[in-house]
Amino acid sequence: MLTDLTLAEARAGLRAGRFSSRELTLAFLGAIEALNPRLNAFITVTAERALAQADAADAALARGEHAALTGIPLAIKDLYCTAGVRTTAGSRILAPFVPSYESTVSANLLRDGAVFLGKANMDEFAMGSSNMTSAYGAVTNPWTRRGDNRALVPGGSSGGSAAAVAARLALGATATDTGGSIRQPASFCGIAGIKPTYGRCSRWGVVAFASSLDHPGPLARTVEDCAILLGSMAGFDPKDSTSADIAVPDFAAACARGVKGLRIGVPREYRSDGMAPEIEALWRQGLDWLRAEGAEIVDVSLPHTRYGLATYYIVAPAEASSNLARYDGVRFGARTEGHDLIELYENTRAEGFGSEVKRRVMIGTYVLSAGYYDAYYLRAQKVRALILKDFTDVFQQVDALLTPTAPTAAFAQGERMDDPITMYLNDVFTVPANLSGVPGLSVPAGLDAQGLPLGLQVLGRHFDEETVFAVGAAIERAAGFPALPSIRAGA
Amino acid sequence: MAYTIEGSSGAWEVVIGLEVHAQIISRSKLFSGAATAYGAPPNSQVSFVDAAFPGMLPVANGECIRQAVRTGLGLNAQINLVSRFDRKNYFYADLPAGYQISQYEHPIVGSGVIEIELADGSTRRIGVTRLHVEQDAGKSLHDQDPARTFVDLNRAGVALMEIVSEPDLRSPEEAGAYVRKLRSILRYLGTCDGNMEEGSLRADVNVSVRKHGEPFRTRCEVKNVNSIRFVMQAVEAEALRQIKVWEDGGTVQQETRLFDPSRGETRSMRSKEDAHDYRYFPDPDLLPLVLDEDWVAGLRAELPELPDAKRARFIAEYGLSPYDAAVLVAEQATALFYEAVARGRDAKQAANWVTGDFFAALNRLGRSIEDPPVSAAALGGLLDLIADNTINGKIAKEVFEAMLETGEPAAAIVDARGLRQVTDTGAIDAAVDAVLAANPDKVAEFRAGKDKLFGFFVGQVMKAMAGKGNPALVNDVLRGKLQ
C-alpha cells in the first residue's frame, strides 16, 4: 500500500517512476476521506489543490527535475498561514481567516515540491497537550489500549498532525512546539518528531503563541523522514529577526552516523518519584541500546530542571497574552458587535476564544501587571537563564541527553480535563528544551503494558541537530518498533 | 531675573520638562517595509506587519536606527551600544497589535544636552534624559460617520523618536526656545522634518509649580501640543491653573491633560487612577539591538556642522553679532544661503542684506529660503556692484526690488535702467555748480557758519543727478567748492 511507505521510500518510488504523485496523493486523500470522520485530524482538506500540486510534481518528475520533496503529500498544522487556504489556529476567532500569504516554512516546503493535503487540527492557538481545546473538535489518537476501545487523545498541541501521520493520512506533517507540542504527540502516537534549535526554522507566517518559545518543526514516521522534512523547512529568514543565519546541514545523512564514541548524558533530575515503572524501564533500555552501539553513558545534572514547568507557565502565558491582543475583531477574523469599542472587544474575545486560551491570557496579563512583574515575569526570566546555563554546562561534558518524552502514555479523551495543572504536568520533560532553545527529538521506542507507544527524547547542543538525529536513528534501529496503530489507512 | 508668576501667596516658580515625539525621516516604517508618505489615501501605506496580521513579525529598519543614533550624537548624548525593544500593551482600535513596540528600560540614547538661546542674549544648557525609538499608532477618525469610527493605519508603525528633557526649563520662553532649538538640530541632521502642522513633531509638556527653594511638587502632563506657540501657552495656562489650585487650598493631582488653544486652557484627560497598566516586557520577536562602536564613530565623523558650532564660527569668522549669527544659523538653508552670499565679500554687509531686505522680501512674498525669489548668487552679484562702486547703497535697494520683480541679474538692471553711479568729476562739478548757483542765499548762510546746510546741498546734488552720484565724490566736490 502506498500509504504504508515512509517518506524516504515514497520519494524513491516517485523518482524511480514506480508510481506518480497523483496516485500517491489520491491514496492519501482516499485515506483521509475514509478515516478523518473518525479521527478529526484535519480541519480543512484541500483535495483539489493537492491534486494540482501533484500533477505539477509529476510534470517536474517527468522532466527529470526533482527537489527534496517533489510530489510528497504532507499535512500542514493549521497554525501555519497558507495563502488562499483558511487558517484557524484551532480557534473560532480565526474561523473566517484566509491569509493571502504563505508562511516561510510552508513556502520552503512548496519550493521543494511538496503536496499539501490540508490543514491539521490542533489545540486552540497551540495551547494544550491533548488536542481537546480545539474549537474544531477533539482529535482521536489512532492507537487504542489493548482490549479497550475508548478514544484516546493524540497529545497536543500538534495532535492533528501526529494523528494524521500515525494513521497514514500523510507522509509527514508540519507541527510546532512551544512546550512539547511536537514531541509529546509524537510519543503518544508512536511517531518521530523534532523540535529543532530556536532560530533554525522561521516563525514568519506561523500564528504566534509564545514568540520566544515557539519552534516550527516536522512530524513523520521515521527519524530519517523528519530529517528530510527539516532540511527543507529550515533556513535563515530575514523576515524573522530571531532566525539564525546558519547553514542547513544534511540532516538525513547524519541519521546514519551511529553513536560510537558519543557521550550520552542521563540527567538525574528527570527521574521523578511518580514515574511509571515501564517508562523508567524503557529509558534504561534506550541507554542500553546506545551503550551497545558504542556510546558512553554519563550521569549528569541539570539542577534547575525542577523549575522549568513553573517558569514555562509564566513566560508562555505572558507572551501569549500580548501576542493574542491582536484578535480584537477590528481588522480580520471573527467579530461580535458591541455598542462601543470596549464591548466589541469583550464580545469578540469572549465568543472567539475558548476557556484554555482565556485562562492563559489572564495568567499572562497577571504576571506582567505592575506590582507582579518582578515577582513573576522577571524572576522567571532569571530562572530561564539558569536553565539555559544548565544545558550549556552539561553539553561541555556530553554530546546529547536521553530522557523520556512524556511522563505517561496517551490518556483517554475527557481524562485530566478537570484540573489544568495535571494537564500542564505533561510538559515536564519537554519544556526545558523550549526555555533553552536546544533541539529535542522524540523517537518511538516501545509500548507500555496496555500496548500504547512511548517515546524517548534526545536533546542536543544548539544547532547540533545532526547528533540528535544520529542518536535518535540509533534508538529507532535498535527498537525496531513494529507495532501499528489500530486505526490506520488500509487496516 | 528668573521668570516667576505672582500669585496671591507670592511668587511661584514654574518647572517644565518636555517629551518631544519626532517622526524619523525614513522611506519605510520602523519594523516594516511600508512607505511613510504624508497625506496618502487612508490605509494605502499599510503592510500586513503594520496591521498586525497573524504570524507577522517585526524587523528593525536599519535606516531608522541610524537616524536615531545620529540624533543622539547631535544632542551630544551617550549612545547605548546595547538597547532593547519592549512592548507597551494596551487596547485601542488604531493600535493593531494591541501593543506598541517602544524602548522602556534600555533606550538607544542616554543623557545629552541642548543649549538654548534666550531673547536677552543669554544661553542655558538643558539636560536631555534620553532618546528612544518607538512606533507611532494609527489614527481613529470619529467624524466621518455619525455612528462608526474609521481607522487609518497609514501612520501605524511609523518610526518616532521620543526625546525626553530633564525638568530643567523654567519659563514658557525657555520651553519654546528648547523646542525651537531641538527642531533646528533635527532639521540640520535631516532626522526629522520638524513639521508640527503635519504632526511630525509634537510635544508632551510636563508642568509643575513651586515656591523658590522647594523640592518639586506634583506635575501634570499636557499631551500632544502641536506648535511652539501652543507649548508656551500651555505652560502658562497649566501653571496658572495649578497655582490657583494650591492657593485655594487644594492639591494638584497627577494626571494627563489636553490643551485647548481656542480657550487657552488645559482640561483633564485621565487621572492617575485611570492610567493604563502597560505591562511592559521585552519584545520576544526582536533581539537586543547591538551597535558597533566603529559604526557609531563613523556616523559621528559624518555629522554636519550643527547650529551651535556654526553660530560660533559665524561670529569668529565673519565678525557677526551673536544675535545675527543666531538668526542666520536657525535654519540650515538660511546659513547655507548666507555663506554663499558672504563668501569673498563684506560678510557684515552680507548679513545685513540677508537679514534685512532679503528676509523682508521672503515675508512679503510668502516665499521660503528653499525657494527664494533671488538666488544667493544673484544677491552676491548685487553686493559686488556696491563693492566696486558701480552703484551706491541707495540705488542698490532699488535694484534689489527690480530683481524681485523681473528676476534679472543686478548688473543687467543697472545697465538697462542707467543706474550706474556717476563718478565722472566733470558731471559732478557741473551739478554742484548748478546747485550753488541756484541757492546763493543758502551758500551765504553756510559760509557764515551754518554747517548743517551741507546735507541740504548733498541732497540737492543727488536729486539733480537722479541719485546716481557717487556719494563720496559728491561730498568731496561740494566741500571744495563751498570753502
Coordinates of N, CA and C in Angstrom, one line a residue, chain A residues 18-19 58 86 97 134 170 197 204 207 211 234 241 243 247-248 261 269 309 311 324 337 390 489:
Chain A
R18 N 7.9 4.4 -10.1 CA 7.1 3.3 -9.8 C 5.6 3.7 -9.6
F19 N 5.4 4.9 -9.2 CA 4.0 5.4 -9.1 C 4.1 6.9 -9.3
D58 N 4.3 15.7 -10.8 CA 4.5 14.7 -11.8 C 5.2 15.2 -13.1
R86 N -7.9 28.7 4.3 CA -8.3 29.1 5.6 C -7.3 28.6 6.7
F97 N -10.8 33.3 8.7 CA -9.5 33.9 8.3 C -8.8 33.1 7.1
S134 N -9.2 22.4 20.9 CA -9.6 22.8 19.5 C -11.0 23.2 19.4
A170 N -1.0 11.0 5.9 CA 0.0 11.9 5.3 C 1.4 11.3 5.5
T197 N 16.5 23.5 16.9 CA 17.1 24.7 17.7 C 16.2 25.9 17.4
W204 N 8.1 33.2 10.7 CA 7.3 34.1 9.9 C 6.1 33.4 9.3
V207 N 1.2 31.4 13.2 CA 0.5 32.2 14.2 C 1.2 32.0 15.5
S211 N 6.3 33.8 21.5 CA 7.3 34.0 20.5 C 8.7 33.4 20.8
A234 N 14.0 24.3 7.2 CA 14.9 25.1 7.9 C 15.5 26.2 7.0
S241 N 13.4 38.2 12.9 CA 14.6 38.7 13.5 C 15.3 37.7 14.4
S243 N 15.6 34.5 13.5 CA 16.0 33.4 12.7 C 17.6 33.5 12.6
A247 N 24.1 27.9 8.1 CA 23.9 27.0 7.0 C 23.1 25.7 7.5
V248 N 22.3 25.2 6.6 CA 21.5 24.0 7.0 C 22.3 22.8 6.5
G261 N 31.4 6.3 20.3 CA 32.2 7.3 20.8 C 31.5 8.5 21.4
E269 N 17.8 14.7 37.3 CA 16.5 15.4 37.7 C 15.3 14.9 36.9
L309 N 8.9 23.9 34.6 CA 7.5 23.9 34.3 C 6.9 25.3 34.8
T311 N 8.5 28.0 35.4 CA 9.0 29.1 34.6 C 8.2 29.2 33.3
L324 N -1.8 37.6 21.6 CA -3.2 37.4 21.2 C -4.1 38.7 21.3
E337 N -20.3 42.1 17.4 CA -20.5 43.6 17.5 C -20.8 43.9 19.0
D390 N 22.4 25.6 32.6 CA 22.5 24.1 32.9 C 22.8 23.4 31.6
A489 N -4.8 3.7 7.7 CA -5.2 3.5 6.3 C -5.0 2.1 5.9

